[in-house]
Amino acid sequence: MDGLKEYLTRKDFVSSSEVRWCPGCGDYAVLNSVQTVLPQLGIPKEKFVFVSGIGCSSRFPYYMDTFGFHSIHGRAPTIATGIKVANPELSVWVITGDGDGLSIGGNHLVHALRRNLDMNIILLNNRIYGLTKGQYSPTSVKGQITKTSPYGVIDEPINPLRIALASEATFIARALDTDPKHMSEVLKAGAEHHGTSFVEILQSCVIFNKKAWSEISDRSTRENRLLYLEQGKPLIFGEKRNKGIVLRGTDPVVVTIGEQGITKKDLVKHDMYREDPVYASMLVMMDSPDFPLPVGVFHAVKKPVYEDELDAQIKEVTALKGRRNLQALLRGSEYWTVSNNGASIKRSTGIRTLDNDESNIMDEQIHALLKSTDPLTASLKTTVGKIFYDYDYKRSKMLSPRDSIASAIAHFKAAHIECILVGDSKRLYGILSERDIIQNVVLTSIDRDRQPISAIMRPVYEIMDESNSIGDVINILSISGHRHVPLRLKDGGFGLVTIRQILRFIHDTVEQVEKKEMEE
Amino acid sequence: MAEELQTLMEKDSVVVRFAGDSGDGMQTVGELFADASALLGDAIVTFPDFPSEIRAPAGSLPGVSGFQVHFGAANVMTPGDKADALVVMNPAALKVNLRELEPKGLLIINTGSFTPANLKKALYETNPLDDPALDEEFRVIKVDINALTNEALKEMPLKPALRARCKNFFALGITYWVYSRPLDLTLEWIETKWRDRLPLMADANSLALKTGYIVGENKDIDIPQYTVHKRMLEDGVYRKITGNEATALGLIAAAENSWRDLVLGSYPITPATPILETLSKHRNFNVKTVQAEDEIAAIGVAIGASFAGALAVTTTSGPGLCLKSEALGLAVITELPLVVINVQRAGPSTGLPTKTEQADLLQTLYGRNGESPVAVLAADSPGDCFDCAIEASRLALKFRTPVVMLTDTYLANGSEPWKIPSVTDIPDISVEPIRQGEEYVPYKRDPKTLARRLAVPGRPGFEHRIGGLEKTESGQVSYDAENHEKMCRLRADKVKGIANDIPLPALLGAPTGRLLVIGWGSTYGSIRMAVERMQSAGEAVSFIHLRHLNPLPHGLGELMKQFDTVVVPELNLGHLSLVLRAEFLVDVKSINKVQGRMFQISELVDAFREYL
């Protein structure tokens, strides 16, 4: 919770931009709900990013005092995907509409949902193109009169939640602009879902489609036309709370409690956590005039999240292939050296182990190792960050490469360390160990007052960061022949991972494994 | 035989072309021949020439696959004009490739495949081997490679179909003898490829290769032998690299040296796909590749990643760039760093998807709505794609602008020996991140570069909104007429100002005179070899090859005015010449070719001489 103020309020999310939706538009209610929900999530304000495409609803990010990106028609899910992939720590929200999300951007919506990044998509459905002043949209009903369908719409409308379900969405919900309290609950549940949440919000367009949802927004008929889904509760609706849904075979049927011996116990109980989509599919298909329209959370299941899987691949491949040896990568596995003005040509072999990317065999080995369950091998995937502070860690002061050797020796004495880092604020140039001092200073007649550290330091083979694995460190120690590997700390400082730390970690792991085996 | 030896020794280099059915393994033997030559210290340039169908009907004309290798001295910069030697595995290959062979060139024919059925598939009415003109025009070597391979492998418990698959190595063996290439590298390659999985194939292919070599020595068949061997590469560590590989490595190096993660959004498209394939292997460099659902999603992912602080890249070819153009405009108006790589292919529409062309230049420069300037640069050789990718990234990050890097099919698939750079020589292209507590005005600019400041999501106190609607300096949406003009001019001036950050390329030849040749992109090797040939004959021609196409480097206009004639050879119908005419009011002449093929050196020499 670094950077989180003691508490955030709705006001923290209100931007200075003047809201320019038509008076009475449902978008106001959605904006208000979102601004109410965000402070409840325990996420620092700077982590929120709102992304939109084109349409009335897509002006949304301008009215939120968060990071925001108002992009181009239909493409918001792609931009949100890029943001989340680049920085998985962000809380990413896509605001779209029935035209933006289901027509021009239909393809992207499908693929964003199937990838299941941990983000939120809110689709405001008013069954009309509002910003272009009243043409029919993919959710406009058959026969609807609009500016481009003066004789009635002949296109079959599509159901956003059915699309979502068919796209393997892991969280599917629906809410109404006219019931802000319920909408806030649904949005909060969506935000807390790990994976992509998809929430359809039904609203009318006060200018071009006033009656978009009149049968459910009209207070006189609303209670009989809406079915509020509550986890674990029977599917009950109606003004008198006496109507419900039972299953006859595989078909849902509307019944009245008290008639034909029906009791509450006969009704279907809502279970949004059902893994298979059959039940959610039944709910998604329910619509007037035969059924009430369900609102609430339809479907909430756990599936792997894209950025988690990507991160896991990065860690696993890094643990086994070694990390960021750019020189080895550029060299590849097949290279040759021309020397003596072209007279001598030497072919190099035997470096296939490090970064030979062409080799399928290597990849197969990697996969075999990835599946390995040997506890010691598995422990090598532990991140350096996790163990660094546990084992007598060393932060290192940075000396400039231009400092004298004498000053380095003084630092060794004062700090009781065996290795120091050489660099400036921008770059690390090298490391200097006691061994270097012995070999290059003690055993030679070098002028330690005049000669700079750069004369005797050894170049940095590799810089690790806290997310690197122990396997990486061992890899680097073995190929570099060094006994220390520089580590970039999360706070921006530098530390050194020593061979001694690694040995102690392995020792402890082996001890634990043995202990466990004895217990078993 | 001594006669040929002499004539070839006078040449600095030799062009060998392998041609057969697309199932015959011609790409494999071509690559191996190039590898063997590279390790002798020869300069090499290769060019695979394959059909767009994965497997057209065997023996048919559309199914012919070729691979050309040019090897020898250091000034080998193209895959060569016509072949000095052509190896054909069937009648269709002969029909398609014969016009690519020099008069009196060496023609090695696999006579075993010249069956009536195959002749019919190649649409030959009579057997071309019976035509005496063939022997008069070329030095023809007739070898029944099918029968000899089968004979050599008869002791092996292999099905005849598998024995037949070894004939490409037999043919390779013959060419190794002809050009005195060592077998060891290829034998080792065979071992690595087959020993563990199919040990019998390892034995069979090795034997086929060795037997082919021995057949060359066998005096029963009169095959000439040449000793073309010139070590000309400067000292250093080398590898063989294609343009697509070099592009991928350049992007990784750029990410490393800008201290950012690389995020690639891409959709498979010929000939750009290998960049996505290569980058997806390098997760250990924190490379995040997203194979998107379409070209638009691919650039969308990259734009989002750029907003979030990554080095953001999207790779494509011409048809994909069409689809990305609206999003590219979004990156222009939001002023986000973005690298777009367009591996050009012959268009319009699907065109010739596996052939090369440079006809996307005008689309890249102008193909968007509104005032929408982007920086454009082009690579000039496979290895140069590495440096070009780093330069594209540097400009994108420094000037907060989309940069389009142009390569093409020829660079993408062609390979050459690449002197591996030392990582310490690769420039640091990082940009200063915003400081905590700094006052943030989203579109406030650095007075020198006109680049705006970027604040990535996650930095507390810097919350702001960007988007496709015009903004004021403070980031508010604005429909104000004067503000729009001001912002359009600022964005244009920013891109123009990149000219202050780039050098005028070196001029080859005198700074004034009769003829200046201006080139760009993959035609570098052909133009340079043509110009050098003319200069050594004492002809007054100078040559400059452009890396940056928008903005153009300072000094180019002045240089053009020092010459009587300026000529631009390009593989399109006159794109750069149009730009140079408009920009500098010089009557630039244009040399054009749109055959899906590279310029030949001789055709350029002839075309240049028209202006002398």
PDB file of C-alpha atoms in Angstrom, chain A residues 304-444:
ATOM      1  CA  PRO A 304      -5.160 -18.735 -15.687  1.00  0.00           C
ATOM      2  CA  VAL A 305      -4.478 -15.029 -16.139  1.00  0.00           C
ATOM      3  CA  TYR A 306      -2.463 -13.966 -19.199  1.00  0.00           C
ATOM      4  CA  GLU A 307       0.083 -11.726 -17.533  1.00  0.00           C
ATOM      5  CA  ASP A 308       0.679 -14.267 -14.752  1.00  0.00           C
ATOM      6  CA  GLU A 309       1.408 -16.933 -17.335  1.00  0.00           C
ATOM      7  CA  LEU A 310       3.687 -14.577 -19.257  1.00  0.00           C
ATOM      8  CA  ASP A 311       5.563 -13.705 -16.095  1.00  0.00           C
ATOM      9  CA  ALA A 312       5.883 -17.372 -15.184  1.00  0.00           C
ATOM     10  CA  GLN A 313       7.362 -18.111 -18.621  1.00  0.00           C
ATOM     11  CA  ILE A 314       9.846 -15.289 -18.234  1.00  0.00           C
ATOM     12  CA  LYS A 315      10.939 -16.590 -14.839  1.00  0.00           C
ATOM     13  CA  GLU A 316      11.134 -20.220 -15.921  1.00  0.00           C
ATOM     14  CA  VAL A 317      12.997 -19.600 -19.142  1.00  0.00           C
ATOM     15  CA  THR A 318      15.314 -17.195 -17.334  1.00  0.00           C
ATOM     16  CA  ALA A 319      16.018 -19.704 -14.590  1.00  0.00           C
ATOM     17  CA  LEU A 320      17.123 -22.284 -17.124  1.00  0.00           C
ATOM     18  CA  LYS A 321      18.609 -20.316 -19.996  1.00  0.00           C
ATOM     19  CA  GLY A 322      20.412 -17.717 -17.964  1.00  0.00           C
ATOM     20  CA  ARG A 323      19.595 -14.098 -18.171  1.00  0.00           C
ATOM     21  CA  ARG A 324      20.447 -11.129 -20.302  1.00  0.00           C
ATOM     22  CA  ASN A 325      23.814 -12.075 -21.647  1.00  0.00           C
ATOM     23  CA  LEU A 326      23.501  -9.806 -24.641  1.00  0.00           C
ATOM     24  CA  GLN A 327      26.973 -10.574 -25.961  1.00  0.00           C
ATOM     25  CA  ALA A 328      26.276 -14.299 -25.998  1.00  0.00           C
ATOM     26  CA  LEU A 329      22.961 -13.665 -27.709  1.00  0.00           C
ATOM     27  CA  LEU A 330      24.536 -11.580 -30.453  1.00  0.00           C
ATOM     28  CA  ARG A 331      27.229 -14.180 -30.974  1.00  0.00           C
ATOM     29  CA  GLY A 332      24.749 -17.043 -31.306  1.00  0.00           C
ATOM     30  CA  SER A 333      25.878 -20.627 -31.473  1.00  0.00           C
ATOM     31  CA  GLU A 334      27.706 -20.625 -34.787  1.00  0.00           C
ATOM     32  CA  TYR A 335      30.409 -18.028 -35.134  1.00  0.00           C
ATOM     33  CA  TRP A 336      33.945 -17.729 -36.389  1.00  0.00           C
ATOM     34  CA  THR A 337      36.912 -15.527 -35.743  1.00  0.00           C
ATOM     35  CA  VAL A 338      38.972 -13.916 -38.486  1.00  0.00           C
ATOM     36  CA  SER A 339      42.414 -12.735 -37.396  1.00  0.00           C
ATOM     37  CA  ASN A 340      45.897 -11.888 -38.723  1.00  0.00           C
ATOM     38  CA  ASN A 341      44.404  -9.741 -41.472  1.00  0.00           C
ATOM     39  CA  GLY A 342      42.108 -12.472 -42.564  1.00  0.00           C
ATOM     40  CA  ALA A 343      44.822 -15.129 -42.733  1.00  0.00           C
ATOM     41  CA  SER A 344      43.517 -17.169 -39.833  1.00  0.00           C
ATOM     42  CA  ILE A 345      39.974 -18.352 -39.390  1.00  0.00           C
ATOM     43  CA  LYS A 346      38.900 -20.190 -36.299  1.00  0.00           C
ATOM     44  CA  ARG A 347      35.512 -21.742 -35.929  1.00  0.00           C
ATOM     45  CA  SER A 348      34.026 -21.770 -32.468  1.00  0.00           C
ATOM     46  CA  THR A 349      32.054 -24.634 -31.051  1.00  0.00           C
ATOM     47  CA  GLY A 350      30.922 -25.873 -27.712  1.00  0.00           C
ATOM     48  CA  ILE A 351      28.901 -22.837 -26.725  1.00  0.00           C
ATOM     49  CA  ARG A 352      25.581 -24.382 -27.541  1.00  0.00           C
ATOM     50  CA  THR A 353      24.582 -24.487 -23.918  1.00  0.00           C
ATOM     51  CA  LEU A 354      24.022 -20.822 -23.246  1.00  0.00           C
ATOM     52  CA  ASP A 355      21.967 -19.161 -25.905  1.00  0.00           C
ATOM     53  CA  ASN A 356      21.560 -21.530 -28.765  1.00  0.00           C
ATOM     54  CA  ASP A 357      18.082 -20.637 -29.753  1.00  0.00           C
ATOM     55  CA  GLU A 358      17.820 -22.620 -32.938  1.00  0.00           C
ATOM     56  CA  SER A 359      18.130 -25.893 -31.192  1.00  0.00           C
ATOM     57  CA  ASN A 360      14.858 -27.650 -30.649  1.00  0.00           C
ATOM     58  CA  ILE A 361      16.645 -30.245 -28.613  1.00  0.00           C
ATOM     59  CA  MET A 362      17.640 -27.619 -26.101  1.00  0.00           C
ATOM     60  CA  ASP A 363      14.056 -26.451 -25.909  1.00  0.00           C
ATOM     61  CA  GLU A 364      12.885 -29.973 -25.258  1.00  0.00           C
ATOM     62  CA  GLN A 365      15.378 -30.278 -22.441  1.00  0.00           C
ATOM     63  CA  ILE A 366      14.124 -27.050 -21.017  1.00  0.00           C
ATOM     64  CA  HIS A 367      10.563 -28.290 -21.054  1.00  0.00           C
ATOM     65  CA  ALA A 368      11.614 -31.522 -19.384  1.00  0.00           C
ATOM     66  CA  LEU A 369      13.384 -29.539 -16.687  1.00  0.00           C
ATOM     67  CA  LEU A 370      10.415 -27.220 -16.283  1.00  0.00           C
ATOM     68  CA  LYS A 371       8.309 -30.187 -15.382  1.00  0.00           C
ATOM     69  CA  SER A 372      10.872 -31.450 -12.892  1.00  0.00           C
ATOM     70  CA  THR A 373       9.564 -31.768  -9.387  1.00  0.00           C
ATOM     71  CA  ASP A 374      12.879 -32.341  -7.670  1.00  0.00           C
ATOM     72  CA  PRO A 375      12.690 -29.974  -4.682  1.00  0.00           C
ATOM     73  CA  LEU A 376      16.246 -28.738  -5.012  1.00  0.00           C
ATOM     74  CA  THR A 377      15.799 -27.910  -8.720  1.00  0.00           C
ATOM     75  CA  ALA A 378      12.512 -26.254  -7.898  1.00  0.00           C
ATOM     76  CA  SER A 379      14.126 -24.184  -5.166  1.00  0.00           C
ATOM     77  CA  LEU A 380      16.496 -22.701  -7.731  1.00  0.00           C
ATOM     78  CA  LYS A 381      13.527 -20.798  -9.098  1.00  0.00           C
ATOM     79  CA  THR A 382      13.290 -18.837  -5.850  1.00  0.00           C
ATOM     80  CA  THR A 383      13.896 -15.174  -6.554  1.00  0.00           C
ATOM     81  CA  VAL A 384      17.044 -13.511  -5.335  1.00  0.00           C
ATOM     82  CA  GLY A 385      14.895 -10.776  -3.798  1.00  0.00           C
ATOM     83  CA  LYS A 386      13.313 -13.332  -1.509  1.00  0.00           C
ATOM     84  CA  ILE A 387      16.523 -14.690  -0.065  1.00  0.00           C
ATOM     85  CA  PHE A 388      18.816 -11.719  -0.367  1.00  0.00           C
ATOM     86  CA  TYR A 389      17.861 -10.050   2.874  1.00  0.00           C
ATOM     87  CA  ASP A 390      17.795 -13.338   4.803  1.00  0.00           C
ATOM     88  CA  TYR A 391      21.456 -14.156   4.348  1.00  0.00           C
ATOM     89  CA  ASP A 392      23.772 -11.545   5.781  1.00  0.00           C
ATOM     90  CA  TYR A 393      23.269  -9.210   2.870  1.00  0.00           C
ATOM     91  CA  LYS A 394      25.640  -6.550   1.641  1.00  0.00           C
ATOM     92  CA  ARG A 395      24.577  -3.276   0.231  1.00  0.00           C
ATOM     93  CA  SER A 396      27.362  -1.753  -1.705  1.00  0.00           C
ATOM     94  CA  LYS A 397      28.544   1.782  -1.915  1.00  0.00           C
ATOM     95  CA  MET A 398      29.258   2.818  -5.466  1.00  0.00           C
ATOM     96  CA  LEU A 399      32.763   4.105  -6.141  1.00  0.00           C
ATOM     97  CA  SER A 400      33.586   6.016  -9.286  1.00  0.00           C
ATOM     98  CA  PRO A 401      35.898   4.310 -11.795  1.00  0.00           C
ATOM     99  CA  ARG A 402      38.041   7.454 -11.560  1.00  0.00           C
ATOM    100  CA  ASP A 403      38.575   7.122  -7.799  1.00  0.00           C
ATOM    101  CA  SER A 404      42.054   6.016  -6.832  1.00  0.00           C
ATOM    102  CA  ILE A 405      42.894   2.447  -5.943  1.00  0.00           C
ATOM    103  CA  ALA A 406      43.986   3.698  -2.536  1.00  0.00           C
ATOM    104  CA  SER A 407      40.496   4.992  -1.810  1.00  0.00           C
ATOM    105  CA  ALA A 408      39.064   1.612  -2.717  1.00  0.00           C
ATOM    106  CA  ILE A 409      41.428  -0.138  -0.318  1.00  0.00           C
ATOM    107  CA  ALA A 410      40.422   2.289   2.400  1.00  0.00           C
ATOM    108  CA  HIS A 411      36.805   1.460   1.734  1.00  0.00           C
ATOM    109  CA  PHE A 412      37.474  -2.269   1.951  1.00  0.00           C
ATOM    110  CA  LYS A 413      39.033  -1.777   5.363  1.00  0.00           C
ATOM    111  CA  ALA A 414      36.347   0.502   6.713  1.00  0.00           C
ATOM    112  CA  ALA A 415      33.310  -1.400   5.544  1.00  0.00           C
ATOM    113  CA  HIS A 416      34.568  -4.945   6.188  1.00  0.00           C
ATOM    114  CA  ILE A 417      33.455  -6.123   2.802  1.00  0.00           C
ATOM    115  CA  GLU A 418      35.162  -8.198   0.161  1.00  0.00           C
ATOM    116  CA  CYS A 419      33.774  -6.646  -2.988  1.00  0.00           C
ATOM    117  CA  ILE A 420      32.634  -3.185  -4.134  1.00  0.00           C
ATOM    118  CA  LEU A 421      30.769  -1.845  -7.118  1.00  0.00           C
ATOM    119  CA  VAL A 422      32.213   0.695  -9.521  1.00  0.00           C
ATOM    120  CA  GLY A 423      29.935   3.038 -11.427  1.00  0.00           C
ATOM    121  CA  ASP A 424      27.979   6.255 -11.433  1.00  0.00           C
ATOM    122  CA  SER A 425      24.331   7.179 -11.080  1.00  0.00           C
ATOM    123  CA  LYS A 426      23.480   5.844 -14.498  1.00  0.00           C
ATOM    124  CA  ARG A 427      25.587   2.792 -15.057  1.00  0.00           C
ATOM    125  CA  LEU A 428      27.503   0.088 -13.357  1.00  0.00           C
ATOM    126  CA  TYR A 429      30.927  -0.285 -14.959  1.00  0.00           C
ATOM    127  CA  GLY A 430      32.553  -3.021 -12.965  1.00  0.00           C
ATOM    128  CA  ILE A 431      33.226  -4.753  -9.688  1.00  0.00           C
ATOM    129  CA  LEU A 432      36.334  -4.860  -7.601  1.00  0.00           C
ATOM    130  CA  SER A 433      37.065  -7.669  -5.172  1.00  0.00           C
ATOM    131  CA  GLU A 434      39.786  -8.328  -2.630  1.00  0.00           C
ATOM    132  CA  ARG A 435      41.140 -10.879  -5.062  1.00  0.00           C
ATOM    133  CA  ASP A 436      41.678  -8.111  -7.621  1.00  0.00           C
ATOM    134  CA  ILE A 437      43.527  -6.056  -5.038  1.00  0.00           C
ATOM    135  CA  ILE A 438      45.800  -8.970  -4.181  1.00  0.00           C
ATOM    136  CA  GLN A 439      46.529  -9.850  -7.774  1.00  0.00           C
ATOM    137  CA  ASN A 440      46.868  -6.358  -9.197  1.00  0.00           C
ATOM    138  CA  VAL A 441      48.092  -4.236  -6.311  1.00  0.00           C
ATOM    139  CA  VAL A 442      49.723  -6.299  -3.603  1.00  0.00           C
ATOM    140  CA  LEU A 443      51.720  -8.414  -6.025  1.00  0.00           C
ATOM    141  CA  THR A 444      52.685  -5.552  -8.351  1.00  0.00           C
TER     142      THR A 444
END
